[in-house]
XYZ file of C-alpha atoms in Angstrom:
532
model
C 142.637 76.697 -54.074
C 138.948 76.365 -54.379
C 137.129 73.078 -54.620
C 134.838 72.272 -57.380
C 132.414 72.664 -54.526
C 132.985 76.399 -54.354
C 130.064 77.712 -56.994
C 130.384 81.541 -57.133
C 127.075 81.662 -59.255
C 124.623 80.231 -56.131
C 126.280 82.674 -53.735
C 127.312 85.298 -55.579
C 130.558 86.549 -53.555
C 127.996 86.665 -50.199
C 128.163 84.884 -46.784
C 125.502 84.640 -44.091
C 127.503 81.882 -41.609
C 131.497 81.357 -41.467
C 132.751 77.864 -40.290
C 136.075 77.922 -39.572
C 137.822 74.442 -40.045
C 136.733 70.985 -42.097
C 136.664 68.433 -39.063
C 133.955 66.603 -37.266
C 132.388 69.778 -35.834
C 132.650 72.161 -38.547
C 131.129 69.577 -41.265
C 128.299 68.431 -38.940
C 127.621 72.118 -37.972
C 127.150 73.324 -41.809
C 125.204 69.869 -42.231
C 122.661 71.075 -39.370
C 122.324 74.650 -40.691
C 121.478 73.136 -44.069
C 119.661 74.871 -45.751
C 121.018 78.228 -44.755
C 123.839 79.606 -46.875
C 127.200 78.429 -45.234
C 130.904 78.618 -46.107
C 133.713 76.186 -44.621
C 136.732 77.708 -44.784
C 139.314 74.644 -44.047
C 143.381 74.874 -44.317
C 143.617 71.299 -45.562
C 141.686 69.536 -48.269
C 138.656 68.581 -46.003
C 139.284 65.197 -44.308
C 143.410 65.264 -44.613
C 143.993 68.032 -42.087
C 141.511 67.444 -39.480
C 142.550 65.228 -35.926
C 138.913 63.705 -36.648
C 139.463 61.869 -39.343
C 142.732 60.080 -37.399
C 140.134 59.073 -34.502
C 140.523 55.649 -33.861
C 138.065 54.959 -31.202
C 134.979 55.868 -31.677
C 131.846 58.216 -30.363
C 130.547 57.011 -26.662
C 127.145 56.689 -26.211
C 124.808 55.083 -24.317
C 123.056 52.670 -25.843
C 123.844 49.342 -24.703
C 121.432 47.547 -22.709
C 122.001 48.013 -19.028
C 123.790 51.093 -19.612
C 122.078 54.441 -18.790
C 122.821 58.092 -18.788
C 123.632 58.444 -15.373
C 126.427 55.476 -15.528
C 127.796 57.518 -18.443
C 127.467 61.113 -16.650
C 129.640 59.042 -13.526
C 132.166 57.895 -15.332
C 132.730 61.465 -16.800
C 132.651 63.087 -13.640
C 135.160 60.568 -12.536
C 137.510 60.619 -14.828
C 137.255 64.498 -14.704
C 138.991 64.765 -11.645
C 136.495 66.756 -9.595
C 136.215 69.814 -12.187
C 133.714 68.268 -14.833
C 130.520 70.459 -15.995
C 128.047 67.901 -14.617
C 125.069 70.110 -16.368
C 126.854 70.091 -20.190
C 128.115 66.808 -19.571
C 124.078 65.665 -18.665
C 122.742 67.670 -21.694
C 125.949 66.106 -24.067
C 125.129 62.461 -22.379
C 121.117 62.595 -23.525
C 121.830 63.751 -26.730
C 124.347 61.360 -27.769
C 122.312 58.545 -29.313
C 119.721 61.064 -31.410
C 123.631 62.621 -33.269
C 124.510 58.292 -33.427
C 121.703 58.532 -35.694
C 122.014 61.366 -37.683
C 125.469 59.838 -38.558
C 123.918 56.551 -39.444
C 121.558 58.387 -41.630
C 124.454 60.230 -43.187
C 125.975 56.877 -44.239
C 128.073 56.082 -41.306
C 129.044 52.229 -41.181
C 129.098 51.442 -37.774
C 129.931 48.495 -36.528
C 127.184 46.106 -36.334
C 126.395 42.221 -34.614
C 125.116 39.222 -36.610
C 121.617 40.313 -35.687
C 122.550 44.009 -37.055
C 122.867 45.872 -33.961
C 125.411 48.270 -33.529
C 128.266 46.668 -32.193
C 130.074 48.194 -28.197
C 132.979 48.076 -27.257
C 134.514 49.293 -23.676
C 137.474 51.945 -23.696
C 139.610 52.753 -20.244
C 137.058 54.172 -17.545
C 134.004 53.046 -18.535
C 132.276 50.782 -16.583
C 129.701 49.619 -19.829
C 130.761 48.975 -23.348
C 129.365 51.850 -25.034
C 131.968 52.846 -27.756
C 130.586 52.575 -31.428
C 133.125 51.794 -33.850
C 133.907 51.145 -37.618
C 135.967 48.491 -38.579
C 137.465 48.518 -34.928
C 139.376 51.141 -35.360
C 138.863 53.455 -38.074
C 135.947 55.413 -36.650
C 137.417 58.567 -37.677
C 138.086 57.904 -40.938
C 134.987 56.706 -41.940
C 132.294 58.950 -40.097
C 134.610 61.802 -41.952
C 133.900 60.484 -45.133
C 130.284 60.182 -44.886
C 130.331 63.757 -43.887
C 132.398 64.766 -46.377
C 130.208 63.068 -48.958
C 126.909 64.493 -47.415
C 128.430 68.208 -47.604
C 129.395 67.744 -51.040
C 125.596 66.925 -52.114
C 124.390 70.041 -49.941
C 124.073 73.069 -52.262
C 123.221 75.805 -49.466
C 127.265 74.554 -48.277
C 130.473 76.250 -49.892
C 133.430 74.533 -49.178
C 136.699 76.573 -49.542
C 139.968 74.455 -48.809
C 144.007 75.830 -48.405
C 142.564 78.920 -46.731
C 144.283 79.188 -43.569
C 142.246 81.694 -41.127
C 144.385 84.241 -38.994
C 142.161 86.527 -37.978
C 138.895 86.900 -36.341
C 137.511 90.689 -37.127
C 135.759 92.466 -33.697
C 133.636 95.398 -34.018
C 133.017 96.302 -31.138
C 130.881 93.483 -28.807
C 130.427 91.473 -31.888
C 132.922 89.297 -34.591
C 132.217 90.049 -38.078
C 133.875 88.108 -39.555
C 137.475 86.459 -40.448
C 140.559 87.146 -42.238
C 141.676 83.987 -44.214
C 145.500 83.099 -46.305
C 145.062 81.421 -49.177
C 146.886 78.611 -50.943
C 147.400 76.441 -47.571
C 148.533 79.867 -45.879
C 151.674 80.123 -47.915
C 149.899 83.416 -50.065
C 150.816 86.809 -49.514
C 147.460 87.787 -50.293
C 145.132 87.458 -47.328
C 141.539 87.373 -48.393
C 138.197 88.617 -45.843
C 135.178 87.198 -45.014
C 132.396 88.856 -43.464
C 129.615 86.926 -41.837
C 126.686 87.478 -39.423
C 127.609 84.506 -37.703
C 131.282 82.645 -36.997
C 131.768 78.931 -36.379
C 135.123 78.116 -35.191
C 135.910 74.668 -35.241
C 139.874 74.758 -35.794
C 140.612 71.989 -33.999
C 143.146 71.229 -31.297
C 146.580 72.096 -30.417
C 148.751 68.755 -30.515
C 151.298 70.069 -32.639
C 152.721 72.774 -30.515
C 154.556 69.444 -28.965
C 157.301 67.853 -30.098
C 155.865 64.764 -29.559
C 151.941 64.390 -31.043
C 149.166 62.121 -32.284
C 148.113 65.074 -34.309
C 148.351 66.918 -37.685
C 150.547 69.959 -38.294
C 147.000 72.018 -39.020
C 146.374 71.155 -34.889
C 148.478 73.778 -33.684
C 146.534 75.612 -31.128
C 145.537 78.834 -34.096
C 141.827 78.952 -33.229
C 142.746 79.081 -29.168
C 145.125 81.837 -30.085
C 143.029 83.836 -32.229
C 139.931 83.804 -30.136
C 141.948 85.438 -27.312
C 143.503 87.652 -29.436
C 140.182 88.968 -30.219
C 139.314 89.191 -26.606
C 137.176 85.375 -25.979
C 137.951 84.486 -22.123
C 139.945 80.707 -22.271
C 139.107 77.917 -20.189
C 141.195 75.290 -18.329
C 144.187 75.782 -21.236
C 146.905 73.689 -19.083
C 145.096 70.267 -18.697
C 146.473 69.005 -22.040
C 145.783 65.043 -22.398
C 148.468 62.986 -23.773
C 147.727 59.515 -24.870
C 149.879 56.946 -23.204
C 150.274 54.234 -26.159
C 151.819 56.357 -29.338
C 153.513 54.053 -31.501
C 157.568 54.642 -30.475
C 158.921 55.029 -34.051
C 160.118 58.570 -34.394
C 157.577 59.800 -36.889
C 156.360 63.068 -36.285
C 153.192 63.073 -35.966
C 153.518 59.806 -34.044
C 151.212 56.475 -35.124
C 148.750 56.348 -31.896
C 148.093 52.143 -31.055
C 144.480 52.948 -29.880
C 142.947 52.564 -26.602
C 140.547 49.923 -27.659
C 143.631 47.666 -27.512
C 143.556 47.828 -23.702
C 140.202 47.531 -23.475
C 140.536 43.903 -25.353
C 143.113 42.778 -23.061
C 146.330 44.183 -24.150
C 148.687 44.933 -21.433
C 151.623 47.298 -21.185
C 154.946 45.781 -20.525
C 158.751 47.207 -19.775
C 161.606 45.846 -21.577
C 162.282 43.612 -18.626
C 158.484 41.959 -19.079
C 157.203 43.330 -16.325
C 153.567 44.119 -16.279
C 154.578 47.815 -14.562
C 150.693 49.487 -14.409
C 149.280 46.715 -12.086
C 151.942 48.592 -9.742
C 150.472 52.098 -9.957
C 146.794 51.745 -10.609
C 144.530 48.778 -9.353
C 142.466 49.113 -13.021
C 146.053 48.680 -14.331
C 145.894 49.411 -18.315
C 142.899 50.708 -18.185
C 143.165 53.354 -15.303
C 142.888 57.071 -16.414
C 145.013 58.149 -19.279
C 146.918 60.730 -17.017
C 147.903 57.870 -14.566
C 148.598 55.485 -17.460
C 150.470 58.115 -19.485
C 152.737 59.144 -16.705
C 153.261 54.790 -15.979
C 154.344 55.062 -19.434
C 156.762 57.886 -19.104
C 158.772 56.939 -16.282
C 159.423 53.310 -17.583
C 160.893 55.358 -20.770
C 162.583 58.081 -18.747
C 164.059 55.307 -16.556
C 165.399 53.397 -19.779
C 163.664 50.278 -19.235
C 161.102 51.539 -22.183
C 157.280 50.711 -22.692
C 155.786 48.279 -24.712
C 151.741 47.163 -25.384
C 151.427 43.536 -25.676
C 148.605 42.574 -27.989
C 150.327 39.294 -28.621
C 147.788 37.218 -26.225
C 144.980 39.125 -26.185
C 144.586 39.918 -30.182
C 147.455 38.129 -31.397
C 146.347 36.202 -35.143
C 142.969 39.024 -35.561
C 145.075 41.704 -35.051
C 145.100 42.552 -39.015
C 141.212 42.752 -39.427
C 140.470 44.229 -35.809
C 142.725 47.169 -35.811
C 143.947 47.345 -39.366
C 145.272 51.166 -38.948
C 147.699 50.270 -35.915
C 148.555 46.991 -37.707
C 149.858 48.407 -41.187
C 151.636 51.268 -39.071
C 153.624 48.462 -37.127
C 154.299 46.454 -40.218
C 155.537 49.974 -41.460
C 158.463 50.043 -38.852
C 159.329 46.422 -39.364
C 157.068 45.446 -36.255
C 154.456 42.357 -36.166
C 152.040 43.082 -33.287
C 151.048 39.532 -33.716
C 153.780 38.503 -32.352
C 155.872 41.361 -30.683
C 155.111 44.076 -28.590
C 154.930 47.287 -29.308
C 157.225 50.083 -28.433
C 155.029 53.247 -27.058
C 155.362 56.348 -25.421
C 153.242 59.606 -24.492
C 152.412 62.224 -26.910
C 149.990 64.908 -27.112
C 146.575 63.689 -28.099
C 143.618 66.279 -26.855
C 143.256 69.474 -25.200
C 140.286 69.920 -22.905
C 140.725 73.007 -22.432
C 140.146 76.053 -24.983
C 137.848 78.905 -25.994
C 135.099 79.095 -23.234
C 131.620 78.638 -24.620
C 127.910 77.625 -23.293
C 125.346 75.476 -23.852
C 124.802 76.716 -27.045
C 127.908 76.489 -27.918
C 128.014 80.448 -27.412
C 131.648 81.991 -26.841
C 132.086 85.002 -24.674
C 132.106 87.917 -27.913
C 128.818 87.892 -29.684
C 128.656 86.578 -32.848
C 130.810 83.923 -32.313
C 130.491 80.426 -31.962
C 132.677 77.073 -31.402
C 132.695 73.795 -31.654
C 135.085 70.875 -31.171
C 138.781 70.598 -29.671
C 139.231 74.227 -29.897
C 136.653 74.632 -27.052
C 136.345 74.297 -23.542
C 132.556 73.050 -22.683
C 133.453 71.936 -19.232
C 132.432 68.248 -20.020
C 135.999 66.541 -19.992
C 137.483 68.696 -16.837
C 140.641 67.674 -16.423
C 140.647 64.822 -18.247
C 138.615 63.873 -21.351
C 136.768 60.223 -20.755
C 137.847 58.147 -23.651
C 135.661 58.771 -26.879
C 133.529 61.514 -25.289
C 135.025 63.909 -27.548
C 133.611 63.002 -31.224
C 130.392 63.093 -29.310
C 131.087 66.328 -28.105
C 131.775 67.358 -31.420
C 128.892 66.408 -32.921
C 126.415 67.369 -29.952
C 127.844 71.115 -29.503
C 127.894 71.772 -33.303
C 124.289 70.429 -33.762
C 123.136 73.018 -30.993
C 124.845 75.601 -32.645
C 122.681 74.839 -35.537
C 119.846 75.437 -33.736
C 120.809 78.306 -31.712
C 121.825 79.980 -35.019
C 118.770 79.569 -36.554
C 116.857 80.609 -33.328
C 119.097 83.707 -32.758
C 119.257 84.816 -36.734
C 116.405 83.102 -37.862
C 116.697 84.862 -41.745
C 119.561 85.021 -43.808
C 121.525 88.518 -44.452
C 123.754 87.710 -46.834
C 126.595 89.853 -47.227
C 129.204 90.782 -49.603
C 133.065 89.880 -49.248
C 135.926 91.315 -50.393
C 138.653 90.234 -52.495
C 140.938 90.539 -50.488
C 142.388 92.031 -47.108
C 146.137 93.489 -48.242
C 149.568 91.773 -48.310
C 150.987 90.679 -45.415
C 155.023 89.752 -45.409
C 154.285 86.537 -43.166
C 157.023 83.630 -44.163
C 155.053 81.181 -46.360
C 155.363 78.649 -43.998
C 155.112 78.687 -40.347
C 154.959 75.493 -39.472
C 158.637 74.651 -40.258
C 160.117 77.242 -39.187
C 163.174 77.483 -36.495
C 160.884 78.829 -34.160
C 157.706 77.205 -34.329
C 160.292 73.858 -33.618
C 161.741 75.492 -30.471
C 158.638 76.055 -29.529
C 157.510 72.388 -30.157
C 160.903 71.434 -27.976
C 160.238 73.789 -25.319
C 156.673 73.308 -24.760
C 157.083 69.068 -24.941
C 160.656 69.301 -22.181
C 158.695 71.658 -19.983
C 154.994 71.723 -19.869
C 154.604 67.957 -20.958
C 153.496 65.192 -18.834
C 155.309 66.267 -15.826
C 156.027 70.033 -14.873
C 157.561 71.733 -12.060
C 157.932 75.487 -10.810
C 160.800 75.677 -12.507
C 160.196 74.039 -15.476
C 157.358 76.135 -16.369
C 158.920 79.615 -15.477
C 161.757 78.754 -17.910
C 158.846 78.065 -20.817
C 157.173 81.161 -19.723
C 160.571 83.227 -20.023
C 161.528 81.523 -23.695
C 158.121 81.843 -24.853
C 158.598 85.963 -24.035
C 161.743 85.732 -25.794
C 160.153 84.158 -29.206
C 157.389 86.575 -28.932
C 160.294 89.521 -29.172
C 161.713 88.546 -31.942
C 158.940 86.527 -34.225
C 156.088 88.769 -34.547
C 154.040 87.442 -37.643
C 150.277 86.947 -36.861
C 150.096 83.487 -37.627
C 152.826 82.681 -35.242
C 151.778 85.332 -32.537
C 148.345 83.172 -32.482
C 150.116 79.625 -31.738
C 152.474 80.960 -29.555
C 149.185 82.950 -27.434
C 148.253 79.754 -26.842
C 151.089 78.309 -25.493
C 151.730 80.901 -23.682
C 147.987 80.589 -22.067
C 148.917 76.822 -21.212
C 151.751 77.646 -19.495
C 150.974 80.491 -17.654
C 147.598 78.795 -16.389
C 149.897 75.543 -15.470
C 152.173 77.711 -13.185
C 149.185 78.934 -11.973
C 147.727 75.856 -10.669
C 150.179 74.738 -7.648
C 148.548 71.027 -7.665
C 148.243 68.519 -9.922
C 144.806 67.317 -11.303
C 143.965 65.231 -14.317
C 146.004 65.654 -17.078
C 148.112 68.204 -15.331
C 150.562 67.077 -13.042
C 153.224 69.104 -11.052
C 156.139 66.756 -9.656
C 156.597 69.852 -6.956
C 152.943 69.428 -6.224
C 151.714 66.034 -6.653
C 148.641 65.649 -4.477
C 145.292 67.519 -5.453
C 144.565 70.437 -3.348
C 140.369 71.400 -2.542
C 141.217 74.988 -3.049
C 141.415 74.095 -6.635
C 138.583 72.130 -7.086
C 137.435 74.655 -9.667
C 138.131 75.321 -13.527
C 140.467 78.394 -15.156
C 139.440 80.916 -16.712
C 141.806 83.511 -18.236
C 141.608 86.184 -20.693
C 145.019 86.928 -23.056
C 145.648 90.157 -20.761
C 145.429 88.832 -17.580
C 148.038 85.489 -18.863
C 150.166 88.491 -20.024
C 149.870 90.317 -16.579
C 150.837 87.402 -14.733
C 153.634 85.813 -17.173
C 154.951 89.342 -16.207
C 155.021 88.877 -13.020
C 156.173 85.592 -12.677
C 159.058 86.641 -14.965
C 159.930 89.925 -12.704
C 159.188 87.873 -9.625
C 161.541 84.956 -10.592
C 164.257 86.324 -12.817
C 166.267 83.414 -14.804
């Protein structure tokens, strides 16, 4: 459908910039370019489909008093694992607080003090309190609504919602422009949009796991596309799962956020036993990879996981974390006074479609923002909160390298369409796409082996045989990228861990980069090598 936002008689049928995607990046990328002509083309009614919006933390930033830069640049390098960008991560660091601002003067209700100064809390590895939340934790929520609000005031800003982009067009060295599905993908009629410049700021790829924090729209398209049109991929098998999802069997799972921990909630087994204390001296608050994999050996062992807010929040747990309370109360669970039952599940990828400073992929004429990117700034294992700022920081330099780069609008007309296409109407619930889900959560989840991931690597061949749609061929690139790139990687680092290789190795001190034909050249290989 089109939103009453869409106004065919300002832009006559004509597009200068393409932003693929309604989340954090996309919205605050077509808020920067304002007041150059600029369609958002977003699957989901903007704000309902994005993993933004279900952000419970908050955006880091330094801005506390005794805090600095450089304590924030350490603790990202740290809890990198030895592969972190330290140059983007500098440059994302010092720019933090100026995008805080922007967001407070787009209406942003951070948390404040009594003497109305924004309010910090601490997350796991960070040695300051430097997380800026609303309402504890609904950060998400409401920064997306303030965005949404400002881009629906912004004439030069078309918003187009249920368009589901599968393509990217190449000519050549340059994208011009994308191929979008209409009515939330499920049309046969596939509509094109040219454009000088593309955005792409689809989001993550949570959902190509059986077990997720994130929404169905997260699953991995914009990775998949970008390497179908030729983009090189970055770091694709350090995939971060977040250690306290609410154990309830909803799909996608209720995440208890991390801000819990860093109040003083502490992660029990069945049996009481305070189980990370054992594993990591920073106990709850360790790493998420080292507290995720604590997690999912108590639960693989039976004895089960549980975060105990009981002490530590106990009677303020309702107006501190209202989101994770009315989940809980949901499944017939009082955090006040019980524990909570948790477990892994998929909640950020750092890697993704390679890009620069500018926020430049590796084809010309397209940009990215977001999840669906690899900046080099969470290596192999995103520091809590640092990616809303990310988010924010890349798509505001976009903004400015757009302008610098195409400093004049050249608006140009787009078709009505792009032919029929027989694609099932829905994807996402298909037989497939869930054995996919299965196969990709048993065997390239929070521990994976040799053998583990040549089995994916062989199944994932096999769907690709027999399911050839385009909208499926792009998730299933992408899984295919994560687990070729994890079999790759013979150690474990971050948020990728190999039981047959458990200790980091110094010959891999260094970040992947792949392109779609060389993951298919070596999936080969490993298939021919290692026959099932």
């Amino acid at each position: 459908m089109l939103t009453d936002h869409f106004r065919p008689q300002s832009f006559n049928g004509i597009d200068d910039i393409v932003i693929v995607g309604g989340g954090l990046a996309g919205l605050f990328c077509a808020l920067k370019l304002a007041p150059r002509p600029v369609t958002i083309l977003a699957a989901a009614p903007i704000g309902h489909g994005a993993s933004s919006a279900w952000a419970q933390g908050g955006i880091a930033a330094a801005m506390n008093t005794g805090d600095t830069f450089e304590k924030h640049v350490a603790d990202t390098v740290a809890a990198g694992a030895g592969i972190v960008d330290e140059k983007m991560t500098r440059m994302m660091v010092a720019e933090g607080p100026a995008r805080i601002h922007d967001l407070l003067e787009y209406g942003v209700p951070f948390d404040r003090d009594l003497e109305g100064k924004l309010l910090l809390s601490r997350e796991a590895a960070h040695s300051e309190r430097r997380i800026v939340r609303v309402k504890g934790d609904m950060a998400g929520k409401a920064i997306m609504e303030a965005l949404i609000a400002a881009v629906r005031s912004t004439p030069s800003i078309r918003v187009i919602e249920g368009y589901v982009v599968e393509e990217l067009v190449r000519e050549g060295r340059f994208i011009s422009g994308v191929v979008a599905r209409p009515d939330a993908g499920q049309s046969k009629t596939r509509v094109s949009f040219p454009a000088r410049a593309v955005v792409l700021c689809s989001g993550g790829l949570g959902h190509l796991y059986a077990v997720t924090t994130n929404p169905w729209e997260a699953c991995g398209q914009g990775v998949g596309m970008a390497a179908r049109a030729g983009a090189i991929i970055a770091d694709p098998e350090f995939v971060q799962f977040h250690p306290t999802a609410i154990n309830i069997g909803k799909d996608p799972a209720p995440l208890a956020t991390e801000a819990l921990r860093g109040d003083g909630a502490i992660l029990v087994n069945s049996k009481g036993h305070r189980f990370m204390l054992d594993i990591h001296a920073d106990g709850e608050l360790a790493p998420r990879d080292v507290v995720s994999r604590g997690v999912f050996a108590e639960v693989k062992a039976g004895r089960g996981a549980f975060l105990d807010c009981t002490k530590a929040i106990g009677t303020h747990f309702p107006e501190m974390f209202p989101t994770v309370y009315a989940s809980c109360m949901a499944a017939g669970i009082d955090p006040v006074t019980q524990p909570i039952p948790v477990a892994p599940a998929v909640h950020y990828h750092m890697g993704g479609v390679l890009t620069d400073g500018e926020g430049r992929t590796s084809i010309d004429g397209l940009w990215a923002a977001g999840e669906v990117t690899s900046t080099g700034v969470h290596g192999a294992n995103r520091l809590a909160s640092n990616s809303l700022l990310e988010a924010v920081v890349f798509a505001a330099r976009i903004a400015e390298n757009i302008k610098g780069t195409l400093p004049a609008p050249k608006l140009t007309e787009w078709g009505d369409n792009a032919g029929e296409s027989d694609d099932p109407v829905t994807v996402e619930d298909s037989p497939p796409f869930k054995r996919l889900r299965g196969l990709m959560s048993e065997c390239v989840g929070v521990v994976r082996t040799r053998e583990s991931l040549l089995h994916a690597i062989r199944e994932i061949a096999e769907l690709e045989r027999v399911n050839t749609r385009l909208r499926f061929s792009n998730i299933i690139t992408t899984a295919k990228l994560i687990a070729v790139a994890a079999l790759q990687r013979t150690e474990s680092r971050g948020g990728h861990f190999r039981a047959d290789c458990p200790t980091e190795r110094p010959e891999w001190q260094r970040r992947t980069y792949l392109t779609l034909a060389q993951a298919e050249r070596l999936a080969a290989e490993a298939i021919e090598t290692e026959p099932a």
